[in-house]
């Protein structure tokens, strides 16, 4: 699937047009306050471009999951509208509804360059305390209604592009013109460069808890990469497949046969850890180190110092590195060393293209202070993971192709 043949902002005319923009304002909140506005910042280039081009900009986003009327009280986009107005330096009119006369009138009275933000699109998932999932299940009537509010649709929410929702696929289906925004365009270019057209040697690093989460990625990448370094909880299922003792470490017993098969067909491309940082409990206590076999009552929570050395060595000379998933329980300081060391090894590479495929590894790299040291850190965990699996992304697929 060549997503780089989809229409971009440069391919559409937006002057005097009502442009519906699906953004990703799914920001973390604590006590009603935004704790990290990265996603708002990431949307600014597309919003500013459309304003400059004389569009009437209508923004749609979800915020969290809505399963009851109670959820709506804490998941309003009003606070996001205020932050956006501040960082944009321009008035943003928040409309506290997802449909209806007030919204329609506000859009009808817009002048070129003005911005409206709708209420949380997932408010459409619950009505009168009934879960109806109109947004999440791409209800055609809702997609058609939202499409009727504008002339052009722009998808700039890469983080939701692996889902078929009314606010992306639904609108795209019923609107005359559609394109990807600047953030999505950049995401697609970077993912294509890292995964579809890599400079060699090409090394993938996979971590995280479960083999089952990464099976599609291993399947898709095994024929493309020169090496796959595996860390995190998922490594222990591979150890079990090799007959090693793993103590009380995370194990997916139903994936042992799958892990064996990968090891057989990998022709030495899969590089596993050779030691572990362990604890007797799932807590931030001081680590004890063991080799390939762990005693009873001990769980592996990070790669050990010998593995760090091995992975550093395996990365030497790499020209493309794609990383998805931390090497250990990186939120515990005693078990963040593997993730930190891998991040340091990647960013020290000269003339290499380095990409983090969103999710926990992206959060860990940013928390550890490496935000600006990678070629690209994806904004979409699930979407970038599915791209790495070679799956179709419905939110992008529905956008019109260039002529």
GROMACS .gro file of C-alpha atoms in nm:
model
  403
    1UNK     CA    1   0.000   0.000   0.000
    2UNK     CA    2   0.165   0.322  -0.118
    3UNK     CA    3   0.010   0.583   0.109
    4UNK     CA    4   0.241   0.850  -0.030
    5UNK     CA    5   0.014   0.865  -0.336
    6UNK     CA    6  -0.269   1.008  -0.127
    7UNK     CA    7  -0.369   1.373  -0.174
    8UNK     CA    8  -0.193   1.618   0.056
    9UNK     CA    9  -0.276   1.977   0.150
   10UNK     CA   10  -0.082   2.099  -0.155
   11UNK     CA   11  -0.319   1.903  -0.382
   12UNK     CA   12  -0.642   2.070  -0.267
   13UNK     CA   13  -0.794   2.416  -0.293
   14UNK     CA   14  -0.906   2.550   0.047
   15UNK     CA   15  -0.965   2.925   0.000
   16UNK     CA   16  -1.323   3.013   0.111
   17UNK     CA   17  -1.382   2.642   0.185
   18UNK     CA   18  -1.516   2.490   0.505
   19UNK     CA   19  -1.240   2.243   0.594
   20UNK     CA   20  -1.312   1.967   0.845
   21UNK     CA   21  -0.987   1.858   1.009
   22UNK     CA   22  -0.960   1.538   1.215
   23UNK     CA   23  -0.686   1.613   1.468
   24UNK     CA   24  -0.558   1.405   1.759
   25UNK     CA   25  -0.624   1.605   2.075
   26UNK     CA   26  -0.639   1.292   2.293
   27UNK     CA   27  -0.418   1.457   2.553
   28UNK     CA   28  -0.350   1.331   2.909
   29UNK     CA   29  -0.551   1.511   3.178
   30UNK     CA   30  -0.507   1.526   3.553
   31UNK     CA   31  -0.768   1.700   3.768
   32UNK     CA   32  -0.908   1.857   3.452
   33UNK     CA   33  -0.571   2.003   3.347
   34UNK     CA   34  -0.362   1.905   3.043
   35UNK     CA   35  -0.034   1.746   3.158
   36UNK     CA   36   0.125   1.714   2.811
   37UNK     CA   37   0.023   1.919   2.505
   38UNK     CA   38   0.252   1.746   2.251
   39UNK     CA   39  -0.045   1.636   2.043
   40UNK     CA   40  -0.185   1.990   2.031
   41UNK     CA   41   0.158   2.122   1.927
   42UNK     CA   42   0.182   1.854   1.656
   43UNK     CA   43  -0.142   1.979   1.495
   44UNK     CA   44  -0.029   2.344   1.465
   45UNK     CA   45   0.147   2.330   1.124
   46UNK     CA   46  -0.167   2.202   0.947
   47UNK     CA   47  -0.401   2.443   1.129
   48UNK     CA   48  -0.171   2.741   1.058
   49UNK     CA   49  -0.136   2.642   0.691
   50UNK     CA   50  -0.514   2.624   0.645
   51UNK     CA   51  -0.570   2.957   0.822
   52UNK     CA   52  -0.304   3.122   0.605
   53UNK     CA   53  -0.467   2.979   0.291
   54UNK     CA   54  -0.803   3.136   0.386
   55UNK     CA   55  -0.991   2.823   0.492
   56UNK     CA   56  -1.267   2.807   0.750
   57UNK     CA   57  -1.120   2.550   0.987
   58UNK     CA   58  -1.349   2.308   1.175
   59UNK     CA   59  -1.161   2.075   1.413
   60UNK     CA   60  -1.280   1.733   1.529
   61UNK     CA   61  -1.111   1.509   1.787
   62UNK     CA   62  -1.187   1.244   2.045
   63UNK     CA   63  -1.062   1.255   2.405
   64UNK     CA   64  -1.047   0.927   2.595
   65UNK     CA   65  -1.317   0.660   2.591
   66UNK     CA   66  -1.678   0.748   2.659
   67UNK     CA   67  -1.880   0.464   2.812
   68UNK     CA   68  -2.139   0.659   3.015
   69UNK     CA   69  -2.295   1.002   3.055
   70UNK     CA   70  -2.072   1.036   3.364
   71UNK     CA   71  -1.759   1.014   3.143
   72UNK     CA   72  -1.875   1.318   2.948
   73UNK     CA   73  -1.834   1.538   3.256
   74UNK     CA   74  -1.456   1.491   3.262
   75UNK     CA   75  -1.381   1.442   2.891
   76UNK     CA   76  -1.491   1.770   2.734
   77UNK     CA   77  -1.261   1.930   2.476
   78UNK     CA   78  -1.330   2.276   2.626
   79UNK     CA   79  -0.994   2.272   2.809
   80UNK     CA   80  -0.819   2.171   2.485
   81UNK     CA   81  -0.981   2.463   2.301
   82UNK     CA   82  -0.839   2.701   2.563
   83UNK     CA   83  -0.486   2.555   2.533
   84UNK     CA   84  -0.503   2.556   2.153
   85UNK     CA   85  -0.609   2.922   2.154
   86UNK     CA   86  -0.309   3.002   2.376
   87UNK     CA   87  -0.042   2.817   2.174
   88UNK     CA   88  -0.189   2.927   1.841
   89UNK     CA   89  -0.224   3.290   1.941
   90UNK     CA   90  -0.562   3.304   1.770
   91UNK     CA   91  -0.925   3.280   1.880
   92UNK     CA   92  -1.069   2.927   1.878
   93UNK     CA   93  -1.447   2.903   1.912
   94UNK     CA   94  -1.545   2.594   2.109
   95UNK     CA   95  -1.891   2.455   2.034
   96UNK     CA   96  -2.003   2.225   2.318
   97UNK     CA   97  -2.190   1.986   2.087
   98UNK     CA   98  -2.122   1.737   1.809
   99UNK     CA   99  -2.429   1.822   1.601
  100UNK     CA  100  -2.733   2.048   1.595
  101UNK     CA  101  -2.847   2.398   1.510
  102UNK     CA  102  -2.597   2.591   1.724
  103UNK     CA  103  -2.307   2.410   1.553
  104UNK     CA  104  -2.455   2.450   1.204
  105UNK     CA  105  -2.519   2.823   1.256
  106UNK     CA  106  -2.168   2.881   1.392
  107UNK     CA  107  -2.016   2.710   1.085
  108UNK     CA  108  -2.248   2.896   0.848
  109UNK     CA  109  -2.135   3.232   0.994
  110UNK     CA  110  -1.760   3.159   0.980
  111UNK     CA  111  -1.522   3.396   0.804
  112UNK     CA  112  -1.207   3.284   0.623
  113UNK     CA  113  -0.924   3.202   0.864
  114UNK     CA  114  -1.154   3.141   1.163
  115UNK     CA  115  -1.139   2.824   1.374
  116UNK     CA  116  -1.413   2.619   1.540
  117UNK     CA  117  -1.356   2.318   1.766
  118UNK     CA  118  -1.639   2.065   1.810
  119UNK     CA  119  -1.706   1.875   2.130
  120UNK     CA  120  -1.543   1.532   2.180
  121UNK     CA  121  -1.648   1.311   1.885
  122UNK     CA  122  -1.684   1.012   2.119
  123UNK     CA  123  -1.972   1.182   2.297
  124UNK     CA  124  -2.156   1.022   2.003
  125UNK     CA  125  -2.077   0.678   2.150
  126UNK     CA  126  -2.326   0.722   2.435
  127UNK     CA  127  -2.680   0.858   2.428
  128UNK     CA  128  -2.909   0.865   2.734
  129UNK     CA  129  -2.665   0.628   2.906
  130UNK     CA  130  -2.698   0.378   2.623
  131UNK     CA  131  -2.369   0.276   2.456
  132UNK     CA  132  -2.437   0.320   2.083
  133UNK     CA  133  -2.080   0.372   1.948
  134UNK     CA  134  -2.187   0.591   1.654
  135UNK     CA  135  -1.835   0.739   1.633
  136UNK     CA  136  -1.628   0.429   1.714
  137UNK     CA  137  -1.829   0.197   1.486
  138UNK     CA  138  -1.843   0.447   1.197
  139UNK     CA  139  -2.219   0.499   1.191
  140UNK     CA  140  -2.295   0.603   0.828
  141UNK     CA  141  -2.565   0.855   0.925
  142UNK     CA  142  -2.318   1.035   1.157
  143UNK     CA  143  -2.037   1.028   0.895
  144UNK     CA  144  -2.278   1.171   0.639
  145UNK     CA  145  -2.394   1.443   0.880
  146UNK     CA  146  -2.043   1.556   0.969
  147UNK     CA  147  -1.943   1.551   0.601
  148UNK     CA  148  -2.241   1.780   0.524
  149UNK     CA  149  -2.087   2.048   0.748
  150UNK     CA  150  -1.785   2.102   0.522
  151UNK     CA  151  -1.647   2.108   0.167
  152UNK     CA  152  -1.311   1.938   0.230
  153UNK     CA  153  -1.184   1.681   0.481
  154UNK     CA  154  -0.825   1.668   0.610
  155UNK     CA  155  -0.704   1.374   0.821
  156UNK     CA  156  -0.420   1.490   1.043
  157UNK     CA  157  -0.476   1.238   1.324
  158UNK     CA  158  -0.228   0.961   1.255
  159UNK     CA  159  -0.289   0.811   1.600
  160UNK     CA  160  -0.644   0.705   1.504
  161UNK     CA  161  -0.577   0.614   1.140
  162UNK     CA  162  -0.577   0.240   1.214
  163UNK     CA  163  -0.942   0.271   1.317
  164UNK     CA  164  -1.248   0.317   1.095
  165UNK     CA  165  -1.443   0.588   1.279
  166UNK     CA  166  -1.718   0.822   1.165
  167UNK     CA  167  -1.480   1.116   1.213
  168UNK     CA  168  -1.222   0.983   0.966
  169UNK     CA  169  -1.348   0.707   0.731
  170UNK     CA  170  -1.711   0.822   0.764
  171UNK     CA  171  -1.643   1.183   0.665
  172UNK     CA  172  -1.398   1.079   0.390
  173UNK     CA  173  -1.665   0.856   0.236
  174UNK     CA  174  -1.927   1.129   0.200
  175UNK     CA  175  -1.731   1.449   0.134
  176UNK     CA  176  -1.632   1.574  -0.216
  177UNK     CA  177  -1.260   1.629  -0.143
  178UNK     CA  178  -1.013   1.482   0.108
  179UNK     CA  179  -0.641   1.491   0.185
  180UNK     CA  180  -0.391   1.405   0.456
  181UNK     CA  181  -0.257   1.686   0.676
  182UNK     CA  182   0.109   1.782   0.721
  183UNK     CA  183   0.160   1.561   1.028
  184UNK     CA  184   0.012   1.250   0.864
  185UNK     CA  185   0.204   1.321   0.544
  186UNK     CA  186   0.529   1.335   0.744
  187UNK     CA  187   0.439   1.019   0.940
  188UNK     CA  188   0.381   0.826   0.617
  189UNK     CA  189   0.705   0.951   0.461
  190UNK     CA  190   0.907   0.857   0.769
  191UNK     CA  191   0.749   0.515   0.817
  192UNK     CA  192   0.799   0.436   0.448
  193UNK     CA  193   1.165   0.541   0.472
  194UNK     CA  194   1.223   0.335   0.786
  195UNK     CA  195   1.028   0.023   0.698
  196UNK     CA  196   0.967   0.001   0.324
  197UNK     CA  197   1.284   0.159   0.181
  198UNK     CA  198   1.552   0.124   0.450
  199UNK     CA  199   1.923   0.187   0.405
  200UNK     CA  200   2.119  -0.118   0.519
  201UNK     CA  201   2.216  -0.262   0.758
  202UNK     CA  202   1.856  -0.245   0.886
  203UNK     CA  203   1.803  -0.335   1.255
  204UNK     CA  204   1.464  -0.363   1.425
  205UNK     CA  205   1.440  -0.356   1.805
  206UNK     CA  206   1.124  -0.502   1.956
  207UNK     CA  207   1.027  -0.492   2.322
  208UNK     CA  208   0.718  -0.467   2.534
  209UNK     CA  209   0.528  -0.725   2.732
  210UNK     CA  210   0.379  -0.971   2.487
  211UNK     CA  211   0.484  -1.171   2.182
  212UNK     CA  212   0.117  -1.171   2.075
  213UNK     CA  213   0.131  -0.789   2.037
  214UNK     CA  214   0.429  -0.814   1.803
  215UNK     CA  215   0.361  -1.130   1.598
  216UNK     CA  216   0.243  -0.930   1.296
  217UNK     CA  217   0.551  -0.706   1.317
  218UNK     CA  218   0.791  -1.002   1.334
  219UNK     CA  219   0.608  -1.165   1.040
  220UNK     CA  220   0.631  -0.852   0.828
  221UNK     CA  221   0.986  -0.749   0.921
  222UNK     CA  222   1.167  -1.083   0.928
  223UNK     CA  223   1.220  -1.081   0.551
  224UNK     CA  224   1.314  -0.711   0.545
  225UNK     CA  225   1.561  -0.669   0.832
  226UNK     CA  226   1.918  -0.775   0.881
  227UNK     CA  227   1.859  -0.829   1.255
  228UNK     CA  228   1.579  -0.815   1.511
  229UNK     CA  229   1.687  -0.748   1.871
  230UNK     CA  230   1.421  -0.868   2.116
  231UNK     CA  231   1.389  -0.744   2.474
  232UNK     CA  232   1.112  -0.674   2.723
  233UNK     CA  233   0.871  -0.925   2.871
  234UNK     CA  234   0.818  -1.088   2.531
  235UNK     CA  235   1.175  -1.225   2.541
  236UNK     CA  236   1.082  -1.477   2.814
  237UNK     CA  237   0.841  -1.664   2.586
  238UNK     CA  238   1.136  -1.706   2.346
  239UNK     CA  239   1.356  -1.829   2.635
  240UNK     CA  240   1.086  -2.082   2.729
  241UNK     CA  241   1.080  -2.193   2.363
  242UNK     CA  242   1.454  -2.262   2.393
  243UNK     CA  243   1.401  -2.465   2.710
  244UNK     CA  244   1.538  -2.210   2.957
  245UNK     CA  245   1.399  -2.161   3.308
  246UNK     CA  246   1.227  -1.823   3.338
  247UNK     CA  247   1.117  -1.820   3.704
  248UNK     CA  248   0.800  -1.615   3.744
  249UNK     CA  249   0.871  -1.396   3.440
  250UNK     CA  250   0.596  -1.305   3.196
  251UNK     CA  251   0.508  -1.604   2.977
  252UNK     CA  252   0.257  -1.657   2.698
  253UNK     CA  253   0.247  -2.037   2.705
  254UNK     CA  254   0.020  -2.047   2.399
  255UNK     CA  255   0.286  -1.861   2.196
  256UNK     CA  256   0.581  -2.092   2.270
  257UNK     CA  257   0.530  -2.290   1.947
  258UNK     CA  258   0.512  -1.962   1.752
  259UNK     CA  259   0.835  -1.839   1.914
  260UNK     CA  260   1.006  -2.169   1.823
  261UNK     CA  261   0.893  -2.131   1.463
  262UNK     CA  262   1.033  -1.778   1.441
  263UNK     CA  263   1.367  -1.890   1.582
  264UNK     CA  264   1.381  -2.169   1.324
  265UNK     CA  265   1.299  -1.954   1.020
  266UNK     CA  266   1.498  -1.647   1.130
  267UNK     CA  267   1.836  -1.788   1.017
  268UNK     CA  268   2.011  -1.619   1.308
  269UNK     CA  269   1.846  -1.279   1.249
  270UNK     CA  270   1.673  -1.283   1.590
  271UNK     CA  271   1.909  -1.172   1.869
  272UNK     CA  272   1.781  -1.251   2.220
  273UNK     CA  273   1.907  -1.123   2.557
  274UNK     CA  274   2.177  -1.323   2.737
  275UNK     CA  275   2.106  -1.199   3.089
  276UNK     CA  276   1.831  -1.034   3.295
  277UNK     CA  277   1.782  -0.773   3.565
  278UNK     CA  278   1.539  -0.940   3.804
  279UNK     CA  279   1.330  -0.894   4.115
  280UNK     CA  280   1.129  -1.125   4.342
  281UNK     CA  281   0.828  -0.893   4.312
  282UNK     CA  282   0.692  -0.658   4.048
  283UNK     CA  283   0.835  -0.350   4.220
  284UNK     CA  284   1.118  -0.098   4.200
  285UNK     CA  285   1.354  -0.285   4.429
  286UNK     CA  286   1.727  -0.320   4.361
  287UNK     CA  287   1.791  -0.555   4.068
  288UNK     CA  288   1.967  -0.890   4.087
  289UNK     CA  289   2.131  -1.024   3.771
  290UNK     CA  290   2.114  -1.373   3.624
  291UNK     CA  291   2.218  -1.534   3.296
  292UNK     CA  292   1.988  -1.731   3.067
  293UNK     CA  293   1.825  -1.941   3.340
  294UNK     CA  294   1.633  -1.778   3.624
  295UNK     CA  295   1.571  -1.946   3.960
  296UNK     CA  296   1.220  -2.012   4.090
  297UNK     CA  297   1.047  -1.711   4.244
  298UNK     CA  298   1.242  -1.456   4.038
  299UNK     CA  299   1.104  -1.246   3.752
  300UNK     CA  300   1.297  -1.076   3.473
  301UNK     CA  301   1.207  -0.705   3.454
  302UNK     CA  302   1.482  -0.572   3.224
  303UNK     CA  303   1.771  -0.682   3.005
  304UNK     CA  304   2.097  -0.720   3.199
  305UNK     CA  305   2.440  -0.552   3.153
  306UNK     CA  306   2.578  -0.827   2.924
  307UNK     CA  307   2.276  -0.793   2.694
  308UNK     CA  308   2.318  -0.414   2.688
  309UNK     CA  309   2.674  -0.472   2.569
  310UNK     CA  310   2.557  -0.730   2.311
  311UNK     CA  311   2.283  -0.500   2.174
  312UNK     CA  312   2.526  -0.205   2.156
  313UNK     CA  313   2.761  -0.425   1.952
  314UNK     CA  314   2.481  -0.547   1.722
  315UNK     CA  315   2.381  -0.186   1.649
  316UNK     CA  316   2.728  -0.076   1.535
  317UNK     CA  317   2.720   0.034   1.172
  318UNK     CA  318   2.338   0.021   1.139
  319UNK     CA  319   2.203   0.267   0.883
  320UNK     CA  320   1.833   0.221   0.969
  321UNK     CA  321   1.697   0.143   1.316
  322UNK     CA  322   1.327   0.096   1.391
  323UNK     CA  323   1.237   0.059   1.759
  324UNK     CA  324   0.905  -0.043   1.911
  325UNK     CA  325   0.866  -0.137   2.277
  326UNK     CA  326   1.080  -0.079   2.589
  327UNK     CA  327   1.347  -0.328   2.701
  328UNK     CA  328   1.208  -0.355   3.054
  329UNK     CA  329   0.971  -0.200   3.304
  330UNK     CA  330   1.108   0.145   3.228
  331UNK     CA  331   0.877   0.324   3.472
  332UNK     CA  332   1.083   0.159   3.752
  333UNK     CA  333   1.421   0.336   3.780
  334UNK     CA  334   1.605   0.011   3.862
  335UNK     CA  335   1.464  -0.151   3.548
  336UNK     CA  336   1.494   0.139   3.301
  337UNK     CA  337   1.865   0.085   3.236
  338UNK     CA  338   1.813  -0.139   2.933
  339UNK     CA  339   1.573   0.102   2.764
  340UNK     CA  340   1.802   0.399   2.841
  341UNK     CA  341   2.113   0.219   2.712
  342UNK     CA  342   1.938   0.113   2.391
  343UNK     CA  343   1.816   0.471   2.333
  344UNK     CA  344   2.171   0.601   2.390
  345UNK     CA  345   2.317   0.342   2.153
  346UNK     CA  346   2.066   0.432   1.880
  347UNK     CA  347   2.116   0.808   1.902
  348UNK     CA  348   2.496   0.769   1.899
  349UNK     CA  349   2.487   0.610   1.552
  350UNK     CA  350   2.638   0.829   1.279
  351UNK     CA  351   2.442   0.895   0.958
  352UNK     CA  352   2.165   0.654   1.056
  353UNK     CA  353   1.789   0.693   1.010
  354UNK     CA  354   1.636   0.620   1.351
  355UNK     CA  355   1.263   0.576   1.407
  356UNK     CA  356   1.053   0.498   1.714
  357UNK     CA  357   0.717   0.347   1.631
  358UNK     CA  358   0.517   0.534   1.893
  359UNK     CA  359   0.366   0.382   2.208
  360UNK     CA  360   0.561   0.300   2.525
  361UNK     CA  361   0.906   0.322   2.366
  362UNK     CA  362   0.825   0.672   2.240
  363UNK     CA  363   0.700   0.776   2.584
  364UNK     CA  364   1.012   0.627   2.746
  365UNK     CA  365   1.252   0.796   2.500
  366UNK     CA  366   1.081   1.134   2.553
  367UNK     CA  367   1.080   1.089   2.934
  368UNK     CA  368   1.452   1.002   2.923
  369UNK     CA  369   1.530   1.324   2.734
  370UNK     CA  370   1.587   1.184   2.383
  371UNK     CA  371   1.295   1.362   2.214
  372UNK     CA  372   1.508   1.553   1.961
  373UNK     CA  373   1.775   1.288   1.905
  374UNK     CA  374   1.581   1.048   1.682
  375UNK     CA  375   1.509   1.103   1.312
  376UNK     CA  376   1.140   1.050   1.387
  377UNK     CA  377   0.924   0.957   1.686
  378UNK     CA  378   0.582   0.849   1.564
  379UNK     CA  379   0.273   1.009   1.717
  380UNK     CA  380   0.065   0.694   1.673
  381UNK     CA  381   0.132   0.383   1.880
  382UNK     CA  382  -0.135   0.150   1.737
  383UNK     CA  383  -0.124   0.304   1.390
  384UNK     CA  384   0.253   0.280   1.355
  385UNK     CA  385   0.246  -0.076   1.492
  386UNK     CA  386  -0.012  -0.176   1.230
  387UNK     CA  387   0.194  -0.002   0.961
  388UNK     CA  388   0.493  -0.209   1.078
  389UNK     CA  389   0.272  -0.518   1.044
  390UNK     CA  390   0.197  -0.426   0.683
  391UNK     CA  391  -0.175  -0.378   0.757
  392UNK     CA  392  -0.408  -0.135   0.580
  393UNK     CA  393  -0.478   0.183   0.781
  394UNK     CA  394  -0.849   0.258   0.713
  395UNK     CA  395  -0.824   0.629   0.804
  396UNK     CA  396  -0.556   0.681   0.537
  397UNK     CA  397  -0.697   0.433   0.287
  398UNK     CA  398  -1.023   0.632   0.269
  399UNK     CA  399  -0.843   0.952   0.159
  400UNK     CA  400  -0.854   1.034  -0.213
  401UNK     CA  401  -0.553   0.942  -0.425
  402UNK     CA  402  -0.361   1.202  -0.628
  403UNK     CA  403  -0.481   1.225  -0.986
   0.00000   0.00000   0.00000
